[in-house]
Short mmCIF file of C-alpha atoms in Angstrom, two decimals:
data_model
loop_
_atom_site.label_atom_id
_atom_site.label_comp_id
_atom_site.label_asym_id
_atom_site.label_seq_id
_atom_site.Cartn_x
_atom_site.Cartn_y
_atom_site.Cartn_z
CA MET A 1 40.26 -47.17 -158.34
CA SER A 2 43.72 -47.45 -158.39
CA ARG A 3 45.43 -47.16 -162.06
CA PRO A 4 44.12 -49.98 -163.97
CA VAL A 5 46.96 -52.37 -166.01
CA GLY A 6 45.42 -51.59 -168.88
CA GLY A 7 42.49 -51.35 -171.34
CA PHE A 8 40.53 -54.08 -172.71
CA ALA A 9 37.83 -53.30 -175.61
CA LEU A 10 35.54 -56.01 -177.03
CA VAL A 11 33.84 -55.31 -180.12
CA LEU A 12 31.41 -57.65 -181.43
CA HIS A 13 30.04 -57.71 -185.03
CA SER A 14 26.52 -58.83 -186.03
CA HIS A 15 26.14 -59.54 -189.41
CA LEU A 16 24.00 -61.73 -191.46
CA PRO A 17 23.51 -61.01 -195.26
CA TRP A 18 19.53 -60.32 -196.83
CA LEU A 19 17.66 -63.39 -196.42
CA PRO A 20 14.19 -62.54 -196.42
CA HIS A 21 12.00 -63.98 -199.06
CA HIS A 22 14.96 -66.23 -199.91
CA GLY A 23 14.71 -69.50 -199.17
CA THR A 24 13.69 -70.91 -195.64
CA TRP A 25 15.63 -74.31 -194.84
CA PRO A 26 18.57 -75.39 -194.04
CA VAL A 27 20.03 -71.41 -195.32
CA GLY A 28 17.22 -68.58 -195.54
CA GLU A 29 15.34 -67.30 -193.17
CA GLU A 30 15.96 -70.26 -190.61
CA TRP A 31 19.50 -68.99 -190.12
CA LEU A 32 18.22 -65.46 -189.35
CA TYR A 33 15.66 -66.59 -186.56
CA GLN A 34 18.16 -68.99 -185.23
CA ALA A 35 20.96 -66.18 -184.67
CA TRP A 36 18.30 -63.83 -183.92
CA ALA A 37 16.62 -66.25 -181.12
CA HIS A 38 19.85 -67.76 -179.54
CA SER A 39 22.15 -64.76 -180.19
CA TYR A 40 20.90 -61.02 -180.71
CA LEU A 41 18.39 -61.61 -178.25
CA PRO A 42 20.18 -63.18 -174.94
CA VAL A 43 23.32 -60.32 -175.73
CA VAL A 44 20.94 -57.55 -175.91
CA ASP A 45 18.99 -59.36 -172.65
CA LEU A 46 22.77 -59.01 -170.74
CA LEU A 47 23.00 -55.89 -172.42
CA ARG A 48 20.11 -54.16 -170.55
CA LEU A 49 21.16 -55.94 -167.23
CA LEU A 50 24.29 -54.12 -167.71
CA ALA A 51 22.79 -51.39 -168.16
CA ASP A 52 20.30 -51.25 -165.67
CA GLU A 53 22.94 -51.98 -163.18
CA GLY A 54 24.53 -48.41 -164.16
CA ARG A 55 27.31 -50.27 -166.24
CA ARG A 56 28.60 -47.93 -169.31
CA ASP A 57 31.28 -48.16 -172.09
CA VAL A 58 30.61 -51.89 -171.93
CA LEU A 59 31.54 -53.07 -175.40
CA THR A 60 31.56 -51.71 -179.03
CA LEU A 61 28.85 -53.34 -180.95
CA GLY A 62 29.15 -53.57 -184.46
CA VAL A 63 25.17 -53.76 -186.46
CA THR A 64 25.56 -54.20 -190.40
CA PRO A 65 23.00 -51.88 -192.03
CA VAL A 66 21.60 -54.99 -194.05
CA LEU A 67 21.25 -56.72 -190.57
CA ALA A 68 19.53 -53.91 -189.26
CA ALA A 69 17.26 -53.62 -191.83
CA GLN A 70 16.07 -57.74 -191.43
CA LEU A 71 15.42 -57.01 -187.85
CA ASP A 72 13.35 -54.03 -188.40
CA ASP A 73 11.37 -55.32 -191.36
CA PRO A 74 7.73 -56.35 -190.75
CA TYR A 75 7.97 -59.84 -192.73
CA ALA A 76 10.64 -61.00 -190.94
CA LEU A 77 9.45 -59.91 -187.75
CA ARG A 78 6.16 -62.19 -188.19
CA GLY A 79 8.18 -65.26 -189.16
CA MET A 80 10.77 -64.79 -186.14
CA HIS A 81 7.35 -64.53 -184.03
CA ASP A 82 6.24 -67.88 -185.33
CA TRP A 83 9.71 -69.83 -185.50
CA LEU A 84 9.24 -68.93 -181.50
CA GLY A 85 6.42 -70.24 -181.17
CA ASN A 86 7.31 -73.25 -183.47
CA TRP A 87 10.82 -73.29 -180.75
CA ASN A 88 8.33 -73.58 -178.05
CA LEU A 89 6.07 -76.55 -179.71
CA ARG A 90 9.45 -78.23 -180.48
CA ALA A 91 10.57 -78.34 -176.53
CA GLN A 92 6.92 -79.60 -175.94
CA TYR A 93 7.09 -82.49 -178.41
CA ALA A 94 10.71 -83.49 -177.51
CA ALA A 95 9.72 -83.38 -173.63
CA VAL A 96 6.69 -86.23 -174.60
CA ARG A 97 9.19 -87.95 -177.17
CA TRP A 98 11.49 -88.07 -174.18
CA GLN A 99 9.83 -88.87 -171.15
CA ASN A 100 10.93 -92.35 -171.23
CA SER A 101 14.82 -92.15 -171.88
CA ASP A 102 17.55 -90.66 -169.95
CA ALA A 103 16.85 -87.98 -167.56
CA ARG A 104 19.45 -85.63 -169.16
CA LEU A 105 17.31 -85.75 -172.19
CA ARG A 106 14.31 -84.76 -170.07
CA ASP A 107 16.52 -82.03 -169.13
CA VAL A 108 17.48 -80.97 -171.95
CA ALA A 109 13.83 -80.57 -173.03
CA ALA A 110 13.00 -79.23 -170.06
CA ALA A 111 15.13 -76.78 -170.81
CA GLU A 112 14.68 -75.50 -174.09
CA TYR A 113 11.06 -75.60 -173.19
CA ARG A 114 11.82 -72.78 -170.65
CA ALA A 115 14.25 -70.87 -172.97
CA SER A 116 11.73 -70.60 -175.88
CA ALA A 117 9.19 -69.70 -173.24
CA ALA A 118 11.06 -66.97 -172.38
CA ALA A 119 12.60 -65.57 -175.57
CA LEU A 120 8.65 -65.64 -176.67
CA THR A 121 8.03 -63.49 -173.91
CA GLU A 122 10.96 -61.40 -174.38
CA PHE A 123 10.13 -60.99 -178.13
CA GLU A 124 6.69 -59.42 -177.45
CA GLU A 125 7.25 -57.24 -174.95
CA ARG A 126 10.24 -55.83 -176.38
CA TRP A 127 10.74 -56.56 -180.44
CA LEU A 128 7.59 -56.43 -182.16
CA HIS A 129 8.17 -52.71 -183.58
CA GLY A 130 11.82 -53.96 -184.80
CA PHE A 131 15.31 -54.15 -183.34
CA SER A 132 15.64 -50.12 -183.48
CA PRO A 133 13.55 -49.61 -180.40
CA VAL A 134 15.44 -52.21 -178.37
CA LEU A 135 19.16 -50.78 -179.01
CA ARG A 136 18.59 -47.32 -179.42
CA PRO A 137 18.49 -46.59 -175.37
CA LEU A 138 21.59 -48.90 -175.35
CA VAL A 139 23.00 -46.24 -177.71
CA ASP A 140 21.58 -43.07 -175.99
CA GLY A 141 22.87 -44.26 -172.42
CA GLY A 142 26.39 -45.57 -173.40
CA VAL A 143 26.27 -48.96 -172.92
CA VAL A 144 27.34 -49.66 -175.83
CA GLU A 145 29.43 -47.50 -178.86
CA LEU A 146 27.59 -48.59 -182.27
CA ILE A 147 29.72 -48.81 -185.07
CA GLY A 148 28.43 -49.51 -188.47
CA GLY A 149 29.53 -49.98 -191.96
CA PRO A 150 28.63 -50.33 -195.84
CA ALA A 151 25.24 -51.03 -197.23
CA THR A 152 24.88 -54.97 -197.74
CA HIS A 153 28.40 -55.47 -196.32
CA PRO A 154 30.46 -55.96 -199.60
CA PHE A 155 34.40 -56.37 -200.25
CA GLN A 156 35.36 -52.92 -199.94
CA PRO A 157 38.60 -53.34 -201.78
CA LEU A 158 37.31 -54.81 -204.97
CA LEU A 159 34.81 -52.35 -205.34
CA ASP A 160 35.20 -48.72 -207.61
CA PRO A 161 35.43 -46.00 -205.36
CA ARG A 162 32.70 -44.65 -206.33
CA VAL A 163 30.75 -47.87 -205.69
CA ARG A 164 32.78 -48.04 -202.07
CA GLU A 165 31.50 -44.34 -200.97
CA PHE A 166 27.83 -44.81 -202.44
CA ALA A 167 27.61 -48.14 -200.47
CA LEU A 168 29.37 -47.13 -197.54
CA ARG A 169 27.78 -43.36 -196.97
CA ALA A 170 24.32 -45.22 -197.61
CA GLY A 171 24.84 -47.59 -194.69
CA LEU A 172 26.00 -44.99 -192.52
CA ALA A 173 22.45 -42.90 -193.25
CA ASP A 174 20.47 -45.90 -192.98
CA THR A 175 22.42 -46.27 -189.50
CA ALA A 176 21.62 -43.25 -188.59
CA LEU A 177 17.61 -43.31 -189.64
CA ARG A 178 17.09 -45.86 -187.19
CA ILE A 179 18.97 -45.12 -184.50
CA GLY A 180 19.32 -41.28 -184.35
CA HIS A 181 23.21 -41.48 -184.49
CA ARG A 182 25.86 -41.63 -187.31
CA PRO A 183 28.09 -43.91 -186.60
CA VAL A 184 31.77 -42.57 -186.42
CA GLY A 185 33.31 -45.72 -186.35
CA ILE A 186 33.00 -48.94 -188.79
CA TRP A 187 34.08 -52.21 -189.01
CA ALA A 188 35.10 -52.66 -192.57
CA PRO A 189 33.37 -55.83 -194.54
CA GLU A 190 35.70 -58.77 -193.58
CA CYS A 191 38.23 -56.06 -192.20
CA GLY A 192 39.17 -55.51 -195.90
CA TYR A 193 41.51 -52.63 -196.60
CA ALA A 194 43.34 -51.50 -199.38
CA PRO A 195 46.17 -48.59 -199.01
CA GLY A 196 44.24 -45.20 -199.03
CA MET A 197 40.85 -46.47 -197.88
CA GLU A 198 40.88 -44.10 -195.01
CA THR A 199 40.58 -41.02 -197.17
CA GLY A 200 37.27 -42.05 -198.63
CA TYR A 201 36.91 -43.03 -194.64
CA ALA A 202 37.37 -39.51 -193.19
CA ALA A 203 34.98 -37.89 -196.46
CA ALA A 204 32.45 -40.30 -195.41
CA GLY A 205 32.53 -38.59 -191.59
CA VAL A 206 34.25 -42.11 -190.13
CA GLY A 207 36.83 -41.78 -187.55
CA ARG A 208 37.67 -45.45 -186.84
CA PHE A 209 37.69 -48.73 -187.42
CA LEU A 210 39.04 -52.41 -186.98
CA VAL A 211 41.58 -54.05 -188.56
CA ASP A 212 43.11 -57.60 -188.18
CA GLY A 213 46.44 -57.74 -185.77
CA PRO A 214 48.55 -58.89 -188.37
CA ALA A 215 47.56 -55.86 -190.69
CA LEU A 216 49.84 -54.19 -187.67
CA HIS A 217 52.51 -56.74 -187.45
CA GLY A 218 50.97 -57.54 -184.59
CA ASP A 219 51.45 -54.43 -182.51
CA THR A 220 48.05 -53.54 -181.49
CA ALA A 221 48.66 -52.40 -178.44
CA PHE A 222 47.50 -49.02 -179.53
CA ALA A 223 44.89 -47.53 -181.55
CA ARG A 224 47.08 -45.40 -184.70
CA THR A 225 46.23 -43.09 -187.64
CA VAL A 226 46.42 -44.41 -190.63
CA GLY A 227 48.09 -42.77 -193.38
CA ASP A 228 48.53 -38.77 -193.36
CA SER A 229 44.48 -38.70 -192.13
CA ASP A 230 42.66 -39.02 -188.64
CA VAL A 231 41.36 -41.89 -189.16
CA VAL A 232 42.17 -44.16 -186.60
CA CYS A 233 43.04 -48.23 -187.05
CA PHE A 234 42.17 -50.57 -184.09
CA GLY A 235 43.75 -53.73 -184.73
CA ARG A 236 42.21 -57.13 -182.85
CA ASP A 237 44.82 -58.89 -180.77
CA LEU A 238 45.14 -62.16 -181.89
CA ASP A 239 47.16 -63.79 -178.72
CA VAL A 240 43.93 -63.12 -177.04
CA THR A 241 41.06 -63.27 -179.46
CA TYR A 242 41.91 -66.39 -180.81
CA ARG A 243 41.53 -68.12 -176.35
CA VAL A 244 38.23 -68.27 -177.39
CA TRP A 245 37.55 -68.96 -181.09
CA SER A 246 40.56 -68.95 -183.71
CA PRO A 247 40.69 -71.23 -187.27
CA LYS A 248 42.10 -74.66 -185.18
CA ALA A 249 40.55 -73.94 -181.67
CA GLY A 250 39.01 -72.29 -178.63
CA TYR A 251 36.69 -72.55 -175.78
CA PRO A 252 33.57 -73.53 -177.59
CA GLY A 253 35.14 -76.85 -178.50
CA ASP A 254 35.09 -78.01 -175.15
CA PRO A 255 33.81 -81.36 -174.47
CA ALA A 256 31.33 -79.92 -171.66
CA TYR A 257 29.40 -77.98 -174.48
CA ARG A 258 26.75 -78.25 -176.65
CA ASP A 259 27.52 -79.83 -179.90
CA PHE A 260 26.12 -76.87 -182.78
CA HIS A 261 26.34 -79.96 -185.28
CA THR A 262 24.22 -82.82 -183.55
CA TYR A 263 20.61 -82.22 -184.15
CA ASP A 264 18.03 -84.76 -182.61
CA HIS A 265 16.01 -84.23 -186.01
CA PRO A 266 12.36 -84.97 -185.31
CA SER A 267 12.02 -82.21 -182.66
CA GLY A 268 14.96 -79.85 -184.36
CA LEU A 269 17.11 -79.87 -181.07
CA LYS A 270 20.50 -79.99 -180.39
CA PRO A 271 20.27 -82.86 -177.21
CA SER A 272 24.47 -83.73 -177.32
CA ARG A 273 27.66 -82.16 -175.67
CA VAL A 274 30.90 -82.15 -178.15
CA THR A 275 31.82 -84.97 -175.93
CA GLY A 276 35.05 -85.20 -178.11
CA ARG A 277 36.31 -84.02 -181.65
CA GLN A 278 36.97 -87.71 -183.21
CA VAL A 279 33.09 -88.80 -181.67
CA GLU A 280 30.32 -89.82 -184.25
CA PRO A 281 26.95 -87.94 -183.52
CA GLN A 282 25.22 -91.17 -182.15
CA ASP A 283 28.25 -91.77 -179.81
CA LYS A 284 27.89 -88.36 -178.78
CA LYS A 285 26.79 -88.18 -174.58
CA PRO A 286 23.75 -86.26 -173.84
CA TYR A 287 24.05 -82.60 -172.63
CA GLU A 288 24.59 -81.69 -169.02
CA ALA A 289 24.45 -78.17 -167.96
CA ALA A 290 25.96 -78.40 -165.01
CA LEU A 291 29.60 -79.45 -166.32
CA ALA A 292 28.83 -76.64 -168.98
CA ALA A 293 28.32 -74.17 -166.34
CA ASP A 294 31.65 -75.66 -164.91
CA ALA A 295 33.54 -74.76 -168.18
CA VAL A 296 32.06 -71.42 -168.40
CA GLU A 297 33.83 -70.33 -165.14
CA ARG A 298 36.35 -72.57 -165.59
CA HIS A 299 36.84 -70.41 -169.19
CA ALA A 300 36.28 -67.17 -168.28
CA ARG A 301 38.55 -67.26 -165.49
CA ASP A 302 41.05 -68.26 -168.47
CA PHE A 303 40.25 -65.60 -170.17
CA VAL A 304 40.57 -62.45 -167.78
CA ASP A 305 44.15 -64.20 -166.32
CA THR A 306 44.91 -64.39 -170.44
CA VAL A 307 44.21 -60.36 -170.74
CA VAL A 308 45.95 -59.84 -167.05
CA ARG A 309 48.84 -61.37 -168.33
CA ARG A 310 48.72 -59.77 -171.79
CA LEU A 311 48.44 -56.07 -170.70
CA THR A 312 51.22 -56.84 -167.50
CA ASP A 313 53.45 -57.55 -170.69
CA LEU A 314 52.66 -54.94 -172.89
CA ARG A 315 53.01 -51.96 -169.91
CA ALA A 316 56.33 -53.39 -169.26
CA LEU A 317 57.31 -53.03 -172.93
CA HIS A 318 56.07 -49.35 -173.40
CA GLY A 319 56.08 -47.91 -170.21
CA ARG A 320 52.47 -46.93 -170.15
CA PRO A 321 49.25 -49.12 -169.97
CA GLY A 322 48.09 -50.63 -173.36
CA LEU A 323 44.46 -51.73 -174.60
CA VAL A 324 43.77 -55.03 -176.04
CA VAL A 325 41.05 -55.18 -178.90
CA ALA A 326 39.07 -58.64 -179.18
CA ALA A 327 36.71 -58.79 -181.35
CA TYR A 328 34.23 -61.54 -182.41
CA ASP A 329 31.18 -62.26 -184.87
CA THR A 330 28.03 -62.10 -182.27
CA GLU A 331 26.46 -65.13 -183.58
CA LEU A 332 29.40 -66.83 -181.62
CA TYR A 333 27.54 -66.07 -178.59
CA GLY A 334 24.54 -67.98 -178.38
CA HIS A 335 24.45 -69.23 -182.49
CA TRP A 336 27.07 -71.06 -182.54
CA TRP A 337 28.63 -71.15 -179.06
CA HIS A 338 25.34 -72.37 -176.95
CA GLU A 339 26.94 -71.04 -173.72
CA GLY A 340 28.26 -68.17 -175.14
CA PRO A 341 26.35 -65.76 -173.52
CA ALA A 342 26.44 -67.01 -170.19
CA TRP A 343 30.42 -66.55 -170.44
CA LEU A 344 30.69 -63.21 -171.92
CA GLU A 345 28.76 -61.87 -168.55
CA ALA A 346 31.56 -63.83 -166.53
CA VAL A 347 33.99 -62.63 -168.37
CA LEU A 348 32.65 -58.79 -168.71
CA ARG A 349 31.88 -58.42 -164.62
CA ALA A 350 35.29 -60.45 -164.08
CA LEU A 351 37.60 -58.15 -165.92
CA PRO A 352 37.08 -54.94 -163.77
CA ASP A 353 37.77 -57.15 -160.58
CA ALA A 354 41.01 -58.16 -161.68
CA GLY A 355 41.77 -53.51 -162.57
CA VAL A 356 41.50 -53.98 -166.16
CA GLU A 357 39.42 -51.01 -167.69
CA VAL A 358 36.33 -52.23 -169.47
CA THR A 359 35.49 -49.90 -172.41
CA THR A 360 34.64 -49.24 -176.15
CA LEU A 361 36.82 -48.12 -178.90
CA ARG A 362 35.54 -44.41 -178.49
CA GLY A 363 36.54 -44.85 -174.97
CA ALA A 364 40.01 -46.08 -175.71
CA ILE A 365 40.68 -42.78 -177.44
CA GLU A 366 39.40 -40.61 -174.90
CA ALA A 367 41.62 -42.95 -172.41
CA GLY A 368 44.67 -42.21 -174.67
CA TYR A 369 44.87 -45.17 -175.78
CA VAL A 370 46.58 -44.38 -178.89
CA ALA A 371 50.25 -44.06 -180.29
CA GLY A 372 51.85 -43.13 -183.96
CA ARG A 373 50.88 -43.21 -187.56
CA VAL A 374 50.79 -46.51 -189.31
CA ASP A 375 50.63 -47.15 -192.91
CA LEU A 376 48.59 -50.39 -193.77
CA PRO A 377 49.19 -53.12 -195.80
CA ALA A 378 46.61 -54.89 -198.30
CA SER A 379 44.62 -56.82 -195.40
CA SER A 380 41.81 -58.73 -194.49
CA TRP A 381 40.84 -60.85 -191.00
CA GLY A 382 40.49 -63.94 -193.75
CA SER A 383 42.32 -66.55 -194.37
CA GLY A 384 45.96 -65.60 -195.06
CA LYS A 385 45.55 -62.04 -194.12
CA ASP A 386 44.79 -61.07 -197.35
CA TRP A 387 41.96 -61.17 -200.06
CA ARG A 388 42.60 -64.77 -201.06
CA VAL A 389 38.76 -65.47 -199.61
CA TRP A 390 37.14 -62.75 -201.69
CA ASP A 391 39.36 -62.45 -204.90
CA GLY A 392 40.88 -66.07 -204.95
CA ALA A 393 40.86 -68.86 -208.24
CA GLN A 394 37.58 -70.65 -206.25
CA VAL A 395 35.49 -67.26 -206.84
CA ALA A 396 37.09 -65.26 -210.16
CA ASP A 397 33.58 -65.58 -211.99
CA LEU A 398 31.92 -63.92 -209.03
CA VAL A 399 34.79 -61.22 -208.76
CA ASP A 400 34.67 -60.79 -212.66
CA ALA A 401 30.97 -60.27 -212.82
CA GLY A 402 31.33 -58.09 -209.92
CA ALA A 403 33.67 -55.80 -211.54
CA ALA A 404 31.53 -55.58 -214.67
CA LEU A 405 28.13 -55.24 -212.75
CA GLN A 406 29.92 -52.18 -211.24
CA ARG A 407 30.89 -50.55 -214.07
CA ASP A 408 27.63 -51.24 -215.83
CA LEU A 409 25.95 -49.59 -212.55
CA LEU A 410 28.09 -46.57 -213.53
CA ASP A 411 26.97 -46.10 -217.04
CA LEU A 412 23.79 -46.40 -216.07
CA VAL A 413 23.38 -44.19 -213.51
CA GLY A 414 25.14 -41.66 -215.74
CA THR A 415 22.34 -41.74 -218.70
CA ILE A 416 19.88 -40.46 -216.37
CA PRO A 417 19.55 -36.93 -216.87
CA ALA A 418 20.44 -34.78 -214.03
CA ALA A 419 17.41 -32.95 -214.16
CA VAL A 420 15.25 -36.48 -213.26
CA GLY A 421 14.59 -36.75 -209.61
CA ARG A 422 14.70 -39.64 -207.81
CA ASP A 423 13.85 -43.13 -209.97
CA ALA A 424 12.17 -45.41 -207.83
CA VAL A 425 13.33 -48.17 -210.68
CA LEU A 426 17.02 -46.68 -210.68
CA ASP A 427 17.03 -47.07 -206.82
CA GLN A 428 15.73 -50.50 -206.62
CA ALA A 429 18.42 -51.57 -209.53
CA ALA A 430 21.39 -50.15 -207.37
CA ARG A 431 19.98 -52.17 -204.53
CA GLU A 432 19.86 -55.46 -206.05
CA ALA A 433 23.10 -54.30 -207.34
CA LEU A 434 24.30 -53.75 -203.76
CA LEU A 435 22.94 -57.07 -202.49
CA ALA A 436 24.90 -58.84 -205.47
CA LEU A 437 28.36 -57.68 -204.08
CA SER A 438 27.63 -58.51 -200.91
CA SER A 439 30.82 -60.07 -199.23
CA ASP A 440 29.03 -63.43 -198.20
CA TRP A 441 28.71 -65.04 -201.34
CA ALA A 442 32.10 -65.37 -201.93
CA PHE A 443 32.91 -66.49 -198.41
CA MET A 444 30.62 -69.30 -198.76
CA VAL A 445 32.23 -70.64 -201.86
CA THR A 446 35.45 -70.42 -201.06
CA LYS A 447 34.96 -71.98 -197.49
CA ASP A 448 32.29 -74.71 -199.48
CA SER A 449 29.55 -73.35 -196.67
CA ALA A 450 26.08 -73.42 -198.69
CA ALA A 451 27.92 -72.56 -201.93
CA ASP A 452 25.19 -73.34 -204.07
CA TYR A 453 23.03 -71.34 -202.49
CA ALA A 454 25.88 -67.93 -202.07
CA ARG A 455 25.98 -68.66 -206.21
CA ARG A 456 22.02 -68.73 -206.67
CA ARG A 457 21.88 -65.67 -204.60
CA ALA A 458 24.96 -63.51 -206.18
CA LYS A 459 23.54 -64.60 -209.72
CA VAL A 460 19.37 -63.83 -209.04
CA HIS A 461 20.39 -60.50 -207.84
CA GLY A 462 22.76 -59.89 -210.81
CA GLU A 463 20.25 -61.08 -213.16
CA ARG A 464 17.24 -58.68 -211.30
CA TYR A 465 19.99 -55.66 -211.69
CA ALA A 466 20.34 -56.63 -215.85
CA GLU A 467 16.52 -56.99 -216.22
CA LEU A 468 15.86 -53.60 -214.60
CA ALA A 469 18.45 -51.79 -216.45
CA SER A 470 18.04 -53.50 -219.83
CA LEU A 471 14.19 -51.80 -219.59
CA LEU A 472 15.70 -48.69 -218.47
CA ARG A 473 17.60 -48.40 -221.24
CA ALA A 474 15.13 -49.60 -223.77
CA GLY A 475 12.50 -46.56 -222.35
CA ALA A 476 10.46 -49.19 -220.95
CA ARG A 477 9.13 -47.00 -218.43
CA ASP A 478 5.84 -48.76 -217.46
CA ARG A 479 6.97 -52.32 -217.58
CA ALA A 480 10.27 -51.20 -215.73
CA TRP A 481 8.39 -49.50 -212.87
CA ALA A 482 6.14 -52.63 -212.52
CA ARG A 483 9.38 -54.83 -211.93
CA ALA A 484 10.87 -53.23 -209.64
CA THR A 485 7.51 -52.61 -207.74
CA GLU A 486 7.65 -56.43 -207.53
CA LEU A 487 11.13 -56.77 -206.69
CA ARG A 488 10.83 -54.35 -203.66
CA ASP A 489 8.13 -56.81 -202.17
CA GLU A 490 11.55 -58.79 -201.76
CA ASP A 491 14.15 -56.91 -202.14
CA GLY A 492 13.18 -53.62 -199.87
CA LEU A 493 15.66 -52.76 -197.52
CA PHE A 494 16.97 -49.29 -197.26
CA GLY A 495 14.27 -46.97 -198.44
CA ASN A 496 16.04 -44.05 -198.34
CA LEU A 497 18.34 -44.95 -201.05
CA ASP A 498 18.89 -42.94 -203.41
CA ALA A 499 20.91 -43.83 -206.83
CA ARG A 500 21.38 -40.46 -208.05
CA ALA A 501 24.66 -40.15 -205.48
CA LEU A 502 26.03 -42.73 -207.54
CA ARG A 503 26.16 -40.17 -210.96
CA THR A 504 29.48 -39.41 -212.24
CA ASN A 505 28.63 -36.43 -214.62
CA GLU A 506 27.91 -33.81 -211.82
#
């Protein structure tokens, strides 16, 4: 094979906040099951297909510990099985409802029936024992590089360093228990970074992480060591990444693709195509799979051409092959963008034929796509590329509550004598605190996306923490134990979490 024009690393970030037992529709468990059915199942199926063809280092897959906990949770697994069966029934209902309607609607119902039946079979044959047994062979076989992160996806720059270390180590340890590999790389939640965080990463055994392109002033052609550490950062190449999805445009907005927002409410299916940005839902045209397939082919070709042009320019600029890192939420592929998995397969097959070396972050380092050191500024991948989404005026109350909660948690842990062994009540208090500190709540409030739900979730977990802390301080051990047991039935993720790691007096 001739020398590649350069390297391409696709990074997928799989994440949802903890949802089991916390509401169903429209936000809550429904969110989990939709993403599971329409993104996680088809993306894993594609990875297994490529693995069977002998492909390795296909992409870097980020799975947050809080999502992995849900995908392995018995309650969520039962709920998902029920949801898939219901999807199949809804498709059958739509077929009857539309039997005398436009032939395109009948095609939608038939396609939904086939897709739901296939998903149900796939789930029953491979997923009934959870995600970890499905993911582990892909990691062991080198098909994907698995990267992790802090336990509940908190915005790390706003954490006390001790809480930050606790959340990160807990997340890495949980992934190691599930998959048998402790991740060396992480997707820092929201790509949030504060100067000096690389020191904590190095201490926790993290060797590489993601930042957004502007943190590197757009110079994303190579990985770079951060500060005086050996920790390496990779920057998202926004010129390429935004071809797919940006705050303003991207492939999923093509008129031929399925419209995410337009429902047929009696069946719960989405029978329309985008049609046009200014077209009202009732005026959107029925979905046509053939039109969408043509758009997938066109957009895959455009993306590959964009990557090749970018790498050609980088090689001319630097005198050697460079790297493109394109990073997205996994949920874009299938959930938000119905045709996303098909586009993903087309791109991953076409890039090598175009002379591009498809690799992982680990593979990129091994291939030498590394340059010198860099001092990173405070940054994120949110609006403005700063921290405003998570510490702006709209969420000042959440920020203040989170800071107070952290101070109280550290004080509470410090009051427990060192001689005392592991305490299930204290562990549950720490669990509730971490759930209250999830970055999702501030994001949803700032973006006005189910903001009431987000505020309620932050409040509920904060109050649950405070209740347990109060009982512990009062010495009401029996009441504290009973209440912690009740709460663990709902918020029982991270069973190996040990709050003693937060102690500051040892």
